[in-house]
mmCIF file of C-alpha atoms and ligand atoms in Angstrom:
data_model
loop_
_atom_site.group_PDB
_atom_site.id
_atom_site.type_symbol
_atom_site.label_atom_id
_atom_site.label_comp_id
_atom_site.label_asym_id
_atom_site.label_seq_id
_atom_site.Cartn_x
_atom_site.Cartn_y
_atom_site.Cartn_z
ATOM 1 C CA UNK A 1 -20.141 11.278 -150.576
ATOM 2 C CA UNK A 2 -20.302 14.830 -149.407
ATOM 3 C CA UNK A 3 -17.822 15.703 -146.728
ATOM 4 C CA UNK A 4 -18.679 18.419 -144.120
ATOM 5 C CA UNK A 5 -15.849 20.790 -143.353
ATOM 6 C CA UNK A 6 -16.527 20.342 -139.839
ATOM 7 C CA UNK A 7 -16.145 16.626 -139.872
ATOM 8 C CA UNK A 8 -13.387 15.220 -137.507
ATOM 9 C CA UNK A 9 -10.210 13.391 -138.336
ATOM 10 C CA UNK A 10 -10.433 9.818 -138.158
ATOM 11 C CA UNK A 11 -7.553 7.884 -139.536
ATOM 12 C CA UNK A 12 -9.071 4.734 -138.885
ATOM 13 C CA UNK A 13 -6.443 2.153 -138.014
ATOM 14 C CA UNK A 14 -8.195 -1.079 -137.155
ATOM 15 C CA UNK A 15 -9.303 -1.167 -133.524
ATOM 16 C CA UNK A 16 -7.061 -3.916 -132.215
ATOM 17 C CA UNK A 17 -3.945 -1.962 -132.899
ATOM 18 C CA UNK A 18 -5.429 0.709 -130.233
ATOM 19 C CA UNK A 19 -7.589 -1.412 -127.921
ATOM 20 C CA UNK A 20 -6.222 -5.101 -128.561
ATOM 21 C CA UNK A 21 -4.595 -5.360 -125.393
ATOM 22 C CA UNK A 22 -7.732 -4.738 -123.244
ATOM 23 C CA UNK A 23 -9.016 -8.309 -124.442
ATOM 24 C CA UNK A 24 -6.087 -9.522 -122.479
ATOM 25 C CA UNK A 25 -6.749 -7.310 -119.819
ATOM 26 C CA UNK A 26 -10.462 -8.614 -119.548
ATOM 27 C CA UNK A 27 -9.495 -12.133 -120.015
ATOM 28 C CA UNK A 28 -6.567 -12.345 -117.448
ATOM 29 C CA UNK A 29 -8.364 -10.206 -115.011
ATOM 30 C CA UNK A 30 -11.336 -12.717 -115.223
ATOM 31 C CA UNK A 31 -8.816 -15.360 -114.465
ATOM 32 C CA UNK A 32 -7.413 -13.599 -111.740
ATOM 33 C CA UNK A 33 -10.831 -13.277 -110.180
ATOM 34 C CA UNK A 34 -11.583 -16.781 -110.520
ATOM 35 C CA UNK A 35 -8.250 -17.901 -108.934
ATOM 36 C CA UNK A 36 -9.041 -15.533 -105.997
ATOM 37 C CA UNK A 37 -12.594 -17.157 -105.599
ATOM 38 C CA UNK A 38 -11.032 -20.804 -105.686
ATOM 39 C CA UNK A 39 -8.081 -19.940 -103.686
ATOM 40 C CA UNK A 40 -5.190 -20.849 -106.101
ATOM 41 C CA UNK A 41 -1.616 -21.007 -104.827
ATOM 42 C CA UNK A 42 0.584 -18.017 -105.101
ATOM 43 C CA UNK A 43 2.735 -18.573 -108.233
ATOM 44 C CA UNK A 44 -0.220 -18.994 -110.557
ATOM 45 C CA UNK A 45 -1.927 -15.837 -109.217
ATOM 46 C CA UNK A 46 1.355 -14.124 -109.573
ATOM 47 C CA UNK A 47 1.742 -15.009 -113.305
ATOM 48 C CA UNK A 48 -1.700 -14.021 -114.023
ATOM 49 C CA UNK A 49 -1.623 -10.795 -112.044
ATOM 50 C CA UNK A 50 1.838 -10.022 -114.097
ATOM 51 C CA UNK A 51 -0.258 -10.840 -117.344
ATOM 52 C CA UNK A 52 -2.980 -8.209 -116.299
ATOM 53 C CA UNK A 53 -0.194 -5.518 -115.311
ATOM 54 C CA UNK A 54 1.590 -5.968 -118.580
ATOM 55 C CA UNK A 55 -1.699 -5.864 -120.719
ATOM 56 C CA UNK A 56 -2.692 -2.697 -118.829
ATOM 57 C CA UNK A 57 0.606 -1.030 -119.358
ATOM 58 C CA UNK A 58 0.816 -1.959 -122.902
ATOM 59 C CA UNK A 59 -2.453 -0.550 -123.578
ATOM 60 C CA UNK A 60 -1.790 2.753 -121.970
ATOM 61 C CA UNK A 61 1.746 2.871 -124.230
ATOM 62 C CA UNK A 62 -0.270 2.008 -127.389
ATOM 63 C CA UNK A 63 -2.871 4.579 -126.576
ATOM 64 C CA UNK A 64 -0.843 7.434 -125.212
ATOM 65 C CA UNK A 65 2.676 7.198 -126.398
ATOM 66 C CA UNK A 66 2.473 5.390 -129.703
ATOM 67 C CA UNK A 67 -0.975 6.909 -130.521
ATOM 68 C CA UNK A 68 -1.543 5.022 -133.628
ATOM 69 C CA UNK A 69 -4.721 6.787 -134.743
ATOM 70 C CA UNK A 70 -3.510 10.332 -133.580
ATOM 71 C CA UNK A 71 -2.140 13.356 -135.296
ATOM 72 C CA UNK A 72 1.491 13.458 -135.562
ATOM 73 C CA UNK A 73 4.172 15.934 -136.078
ATOM 74 C CA UNK A 74 7.572 15.885 -138.403
ATOM 75 C CA UNK A 75 10.003 13.966 -136.469
ATOM 76 C CA UNK A 76 12.920 16.485 -137.821
ATOM 77 C CA UNK A 77 12.252 20.087 -138.564
ATOM 78 C CA UNK A 78 15.057 19.822 -141.269
ATOM 79 C CA UNK A 79 12.650 18.147 -143.652
ATOM 80 C CA UNK A 80 11.626 20.924 -146.440
ATOM 81 C CA UNK A 81 13.120 23.693 -144.269
ATOM 82 C CA UNK A 82 12.503 26.432 -146.997
ATOM 83 C CA UNK A 83 8.671 25.639 -146.108
ATOM 84 C CA UNK A 84 7.453 25.628 -149.588
ATOM 85 C CA UNK A 85 7.399 23.258 -152.780
ATOM 86 C CA UNK A 86 5.714 20.615 -154.215
ATOM 87 C CA UNK A 87 5.904 17.288 -152.082
ATOM 88 C CA UNK A 88 4.727 13.729 -152.831
ATOM 89 C CA UNK A 89 3.439 11.433 -149.881
ATOM 90 C CA UNK A 90 4.024 7.899 -150.829
ATOM 91 C CA UNK A 91 1.870 5.522 -149.280
ATOM 92 C CA UNK A 92 -0.749 8.274 -147.883
ATOM 93 C CA UNK A 93 -3.345 6.043 -146.566
ATOM 94 C CA UNK A 94 -6.059 8.014 -144.873
ATOM 95 C CA UNK A 95 -3.881 10.871 -144.405
ATOM 96 C CA UNK A 96 -1.927 10.986 -141.164
ATOM 97 C CA UNK A 97 1.247 11.552 -142.900
ATOM 98 C CA UNK A 98 0.023 14.003 -145.498
ATOM 99 C CA UNK A 99 -1.435 16.163 -143.001
ATOM 100 C CA UNK A 100 1.510 15.836 -141.047
ATOM 101 C CA UNK A 101 3.520 17.636 -143.771
ATOM 102 C CA UNK A 102 0.668 20.239 -144.893
ATOM 103 C CA UNK A 103 0.149 21.474 -141.316
ATOM 104 C CA UNK A 104 3.807 22.037 -140.726
ATOM 105 C CA UNK A 105 4.712 23.318 -144.081
ATOM 106 C CA UNK A 106 1.503 25.982 -144.783
ATOM 107 C CA UNK A 107 3.335 26.959 -148.250
ATOM 108 C CA UNK A 108 3.541 23.415 -149.477
ATOM 109 C CA UNK A 109 1.454 21.643 -151.884
ATOM 110 C CA UNK A 110 1.310 17.559 -151.801
ATOM 111 C CA UNK A 111 0.419 14.880 -153.933
ATOM 112 C CA UNK A 112 -1.135 12.083 -151.684
ATOM 113 C CA UNK A 113 -0.113 8.664 -153.403
ATOM 114 C CA UNK A 114 -1.528 5.258 -152.343
ATOM 115 C CA UNK A 115 -2.555 1.868 -154.263
ATOM 116 C CA UNK A 116 -5.660 1.817 -152.275
ATOM 117 C CA UNK A 117 -5.723 -1.866 -152.521
ATOM 118 C CA UNK A 118 -5.270 -4.899 -150.256
ATOM 119 C CA UNK A 119 -2.492 -3.218 -148.052
ATOM 120 C CA UNK A 120 -5.048 -0.225 -147.511
ATOM 121 C CA UNK A 121 -7.739 -2.619 -146.551
ATOM 122 C CA UNK A 122 -5.488 -4.584 -144.077
ATOM 123 C CA UNK A 123 -4.727 -1.388 -142.208
ATOM 124 C CA UNK A 124 -8.110 0.585 -142.592
ATOM 125 C CA UNK A 125 -10.697 -1.938 -143.289
ATOM 126 C CA UNK A 126 -12.824 -2.228 -146.285
ATOM 127 C CA UNK A 127 -14.640 0.833 -147.939
ATOM 128 C CA UNK A 128 -16.333 1.735 -151.026
ATOM 129 C CA UNK A 129 -14.092 4.649 -151.706
ATOM 130 C CA UNK A 130 -11.056 4.729 -149.695
ATOM 131 C CA UNK A 131 -9.918 7.837 -151.501
ATOM 132 C CA UNK A 132 -13.049 9.481 -150.101
ATOM 133 C CA UNK A 133 -11.676 8.833 -146.502
ATOM 134 C CA UNK A 134 -8.442 10.467 -147.317
ATOM 135 C CA UNK A 135 -10.114 13.551 -148.515
ATOM 136 C CA UNK A 136 -12.690 13.576 -145.734
ATOM 137 C CA UNK A 137 -9.506 13.693 -143.524
ATOM 138 C CA UNK A 138 -7.877 16.451 -145.527
ATOM 139 C CA UNK A 139 -11.022 18.496 -145.217
ATOM 140 C CA UNK A 140 -11.097 17.881 -141.554
ATOM 141 C CA UNK A 141 -7.637 19.206 -141.256
ATOM 142 C CA UNK A 142 -8.556 22.029 -143.560
ATOM 143 C CA UNK A 143 -5.667 21.338 -145.991
ATOM 144 C CA UNK A 144 -7.524 19.817 -148.865
ATOM 145 C CA UNK A 145 -7.022 23.070 -151.184
ATOM 146 C CA UNK A 146 -3.108 22.080 -151.024
ATOM 147 C CA UNK A 147 -3.573 18.502 -151.566
ATOM 148 C CA UNK A 148 -4.412 16.205 -154.856
ATOM 149 C CA UNK A 149 -5.054 12.410 -154.476
ATOM 150 C CA UNK A 150 -3.370 9.878 -156.912
ATOM 151 C CA UNK A 151 -3.935 6.226 -157.195
ATOM 152 C CA UNK A 152 -0.713 4.542 -158.179
ATOM 153 C CA UNK A 153 1.717 1.728 -157.208
ATOM 154 C CA UNK A 154 4.970 2.989 -155.507
ATOM 155 C CA UNK A 155 7.136 0.788 -157.180
ATOM 156 C CA UNK A 156 6.136 2.559 -160.703
ATOM 157 C CA UNK A 157 5.299 6.070 -159.841
ATOM 158 C CA UNK A 158 3.533 7.912 -162.663
ATOM 159 C CA UNK A 159 5.549 11.183 -162.844
ATOM 160 C CA UNK A 160 8.327 12.532 -164.720
ATOM 161 C CA UNK A 161 11.941 12.446 -163.232
ATOM 162 C CA UNK A 162 12.901 15.410 -160.728
ATOM 163 C CA UNK A 163 9.036 16.416 -160.429
ATOM 164 C CA UNK A 164 8.762 17.062 -156.612
ATOM 165 C CA UNK A 165 10.930 19.539 -154.350
ATOM 166 C CA UNK A 166 10.555 16.828 -151.418
ATOM 167 C CA UNK A 167 9.149 13.305 -150.931
ATOM 168 C CA UNK A 168 7.938 11.817 -147.632
ATOM 169 C CA UNK A 169 6.732 8.250 -146.997
ATOM 170 C CA UNK A 170 5.480 7.046 -143.563
ATOM 171 C CA UNK A 171 5.028 3.530 -142.534
ATOM 172 C CA UNK A 172 4.422 2.321 -146.157
ATOM 173 C CA UNK A 173 7.679 1.222 -147.864
ATOM 174 C CA UNK A 174 8.284 -1.095 -145.128
ATOM 175 C CA UNK A 175 5.259 -3.156 -146.221
ATOM 176 C CA UNK A 176 6.814 -4.174 -149.095
ATOM 177 C CA UNK A 177 9.129 -7.108 -149.455
ATOM 178 C CA UNK A 178 12.937 -6.308 -149.781
ATOM 179 C CA UNK A 179 12.827 -6.245 -153.333
ATOM 180 C CA UNK A 180 9.573 -3.882 -153.358
ATOM 181 C CA UNK A 181 11.196 -1.369 -150.789
ATOM 182 C CA UNK A 182 14.381 -1.235 -152.871
ATOM 183 C CA UNK A 183 12.208 -0.231 -155.931
ATOM 184 C CA UNK A 184 10.067 2.339 -154.214
ATOM 185 C CA UNK A 185 13.081 3.842 -152.966
ATOM 186 C CA UNK A 186 14.522 4.016 -156.567
ATOM 187 C CA UNK A 187 11.379 5.722 -157.779
ATOM 188 C CA UNK A 188 11.470 8.124 -154.686
ATOM 189 C CA UNK A 189 14.981 9.048 -155.696
ATOM 190 C CA UNK A 190 13.858 9.354 -159.410
ATOM 191 C CA UNK A 191 11.016 11.789 -159.033
ATOM 192 C CA UNK A 192 12.544 14.119 -156.580
ATOM 193 C CA UNK A 193 14.773 16.934 -157.808
ATOM 194 C CA UNK A 194 18.550 16.811 -157.072
ATOM 195 C CA UNK A 195 18.933 18.571 -153.418
ATOM 196 C CA UNK A 196 15.599 17.581 -152.572
ATOM 197 C CA UNK A 197 14.456 16.100 -149.261
ATOM 198 C CA UNK A 198 13.460 12.605 -148.340
ATOM 199 C CA UNK A 199 11.837 11.752 -145.254
ATOM 200 C CA UNK A 200 11.226 8.115 -144.557
ATOM 201 C CA UNK A 201 9.494 6.857 -141.708
ATOM 202 C CA UNK A 202 9.439 3.023 -140.989
ATOM 203 C CA UNK A 203 8.161 0.956 -138.154
ATOM 204 C CA UNK A 204 10.933 0.584 -135.573
ATOM 205 C CA UNK A 205 11.430 -2.042 -133.378
ATOM 206 C CA UNK A 206 12.288 0.027 -130.224
ATOM 207 C CA UNK A 207 11.807 -0.780 -126.631
ATOM 208 C CA UNK A 208 8.427 0.900 -126.627
ATOM 209 C CA UNK A 209 7.230 -1.535 -129.525
ATOM 210 C CA UNK A 210 8.872 -4.379 -128.029
ATOM 211 C CA UNK A 211 7.123 -3.725 -124.826
ATOM 212 C CA UNK A 212 3.825 -3.115 -126.312
ATOM 213 C CA UNK A 213 4.028 -5.625 -129.237
ATOM 214 C CA UNK A 214 6.809 -8.309 -128.580
ATOM 215 C CA UNK A 215 7.263 -10.813 -131.248
ATOM 216 C CA UNK A 216 3.858 -10.014 -132.645
ATOM 217 C CA UNK A 217 5.662 -7.239 -134.374
ATOM 218 C CA UNK A 218 6.626 -8.697 -137.786
ATOM 219 C CA UNK A 219 7.179 -5.906 -140.244
ATOM 220 C CA UNK A 220 9.568 -4.793 -142.853
ATOM 221 C CA UNK A 221 10.697 -1.877 -140.618
ATOM 222 C CA UNK A 222 12.200 -3.997 -138.169
ATOM 223 C CA UNK A 223 15.009 -5.112 -140.894
ATOM 224 C CA UNK A 224 16.859 -2.348 -138.823
ATOM 225 C CA UNK A 225 18.411 1.208 -139.001
ATOM 226 C CA UNK A 226 21.464 -0.417 -141.302
ATOM 227 C CA UNK A 227 19.418 -1.905 -143.731
ATOM 228 C CA UNK A 228 17.179 1.088 -144.382
ATOM 229 C CA UNK A 229 20.239 3.495 -144.291
ATOM 230 C CA UNK A 230 22.255 1.304 -146.744
ATOM 231 C CA UNK A 231 19.455 1.026 -149.179
ATOM 232 C CA UNK A 232 18.473 4.849 -149.158
ATOM 233 C CA UNK A 233 22.219 5.516 -149.883
ATOM 234 C CA UNK A 234 22.259 3.035 -152.839
ATOM 235 C CA UNK A 235 18.833 4.553 -154.112
ATOM 236 C CA UNK A 236 21.141 7.797 -154.664
ATOM 237 C CA UNK A 237 20.293 9.780 -151.366
ATOM 238 C CA UNK A 238 22.798 11.204 -148.832
ATOM 239 C CA UNK A 239 21.461 10.388 -145.344
ATOM 240 C CA UNK A 240 21.519 13.774 -143.259
ATOM 241 C CA UNK A 241 20.059 12.530 -140.108
ATOM 242 C CA UNK A 242 18.763 9.080 -138.412
ATOM 243 C CA UNK A 243 16.634 9.043 -135.322
ATOM 244 C CA UNK A 244 13.772 7.118 -133.573
ATOM 245 C CA UNK A 245 10.361 8.060 -131.956
ATOM 246 C CA UNK A 246 8.301 5.456 -130.210
ATOM 247 C CA UNK A 247 7.502 2.487 -132.797
ATOM 248 C CA UNK A 248 9.547 4.758 -135.384
ATOM 249 C CA UNK A 249 12.725 4.894 -136.998
ATOM 250 C CA UNK A 250 13.178 8.037 -139.513
ATOM 251 C CA UNK A 251 15.642 8.886 -141.902
ATOM 252 C CA UNK A 252 16.194 12.252 -143.594
ATOM 253 C CA UNK A 253 17.865 12.094 -146.717
ATOM 254 C CA UNK A 254 18.878 14.518 -149.450
ATOM 255 C CA UNK A 255 19.010 13.759 -153.411
ATOM 256 C CA UNK A 256 22.426 13.775 -154.712
HETATM 257 C C1 SAM B 301 0.251 1.596 -142.504
HETATM 258 S S1 SAM B 301 -0.388 2.785 -144.022
HETATM 259 C C2 SAM B 301 0.408 4.193 -143.709
HETATM 260 C C3 SAM B 301 -0.530 5.344 -144.161
HETATM 261 C C4 SAM B 301 0.068 6.728 -143.578
HETATM 262 N N1 SAM B 301 1.321 7.034 -144.594
HETATM 263 C C5 SAM B 301 0.405 6.965 -142.217
HETATM 264 O O1 SAM B 301 1.302 7.415 -141.818
HETATM 265 O O2 SAM B 301 -0.582 6.640 -141.448
HETATM 266 C C6 SAM B 301 0.523 1.934 -145.381
HETATM 267 C C7 SAM B 301 0.057 2.436 -146.735
HETATM 268 O O3 SAM B 301 0.870 2.085 -147.684
HETATM 269 C C8 SAM B 301 0.059 1.816 -148.984
HETATM 270 N N2 SAM B 301 0.782 0.841 -149.714
HETATM 271 C C9 SAM B 301 0.963 -0.246 -149.696
HETATM 272 N N3 SAM B 301 1.595 -0.898 -150.772
HETATM 273 C C10 SAM B 301 1.526 0.043 -151.509
HETATM 274 C C11 SAM B 301 2.115 0.303 -153.117
HETATM 275 N N4 SAM B 301 2.608 -0.774 -153.552
HETATM 276 N N5 SAM B 301 1.897 1.215 -153.741
HETATM 277 C C12 SAM B 301 1.137 2.355 -153.237
HETATM 278 N N6 SAM B 301 0.671 2.471 -151.772
HETATM 279 C C13 SAM B 301 0.992 1.325 -151.180
HETATM 280 C C14 SAM B 301 -1.309 1.166 -148.233
HETATM 281 O O4 SAM B 301 -2.239 1.322 -149.095
HETATM 282 C C15 SAM B 301 -1.374 1.892 -147.141
HETATM 283 O O5 SAM B 301 -2.457 2.758 -147.065
#
């Protein structure tokens, strides 16, 4: 599939992550209207009214605060401070995290690695060539000259030890079970050079996430900061920084 240099970024996260709350707004709004016409009593009307208010607010939070499908920036400027070097993006998906690094670090090159399997389909839908979707976004961002795409499993990376100056992984290692996350952290530690940076971003169960998704947010990221910090340290990193942003927990670590 030829990709135009002028095509737009489309990370392609499934529609319901951005617009799912609108279904609740529409359904609850219709019930509210019906109740108004049929002169329901105060309490059911208040209850349905509250549901309309919450789902409208949750839609705005998802769309404009969390911005699942939007461009994102590095959560910490301390990552790859030198600005140059070879970076590995583990679980690159359709390129959001790769573009985040390549745009912030214009001297860096990057390997965008993903299994492009079942998990990719769950997030981005079926497509004949998921790699082409990633490439299209790298081209749309104008960073494709500094990136290569690699298909592989993050639990068994196809690289020699100490190959990369830095490693990033965003919302990917938390899609594996505990054992898988531990394996992928060990692989990240193996392929990064001693002294190299590791930026881990996982889904965080913060107040924004709780407000928008409540108990529906079942995710490895929600194992909590202590679990992730402990496993990152056990893999052979020193944790330098820990922080949050809406729906996100991030750790910046350095290979010992
Ligand atoms: C939620 S997406 C994150 C994509 C991207 N990093 C971002 O920030 O938008 C998770 C990605 O992890 C990938 N993934 C899941 N399990 C994997 C594995 N065992 N090895 C490599 N990639 C995997 C999926 O294919 C998917 O593209």
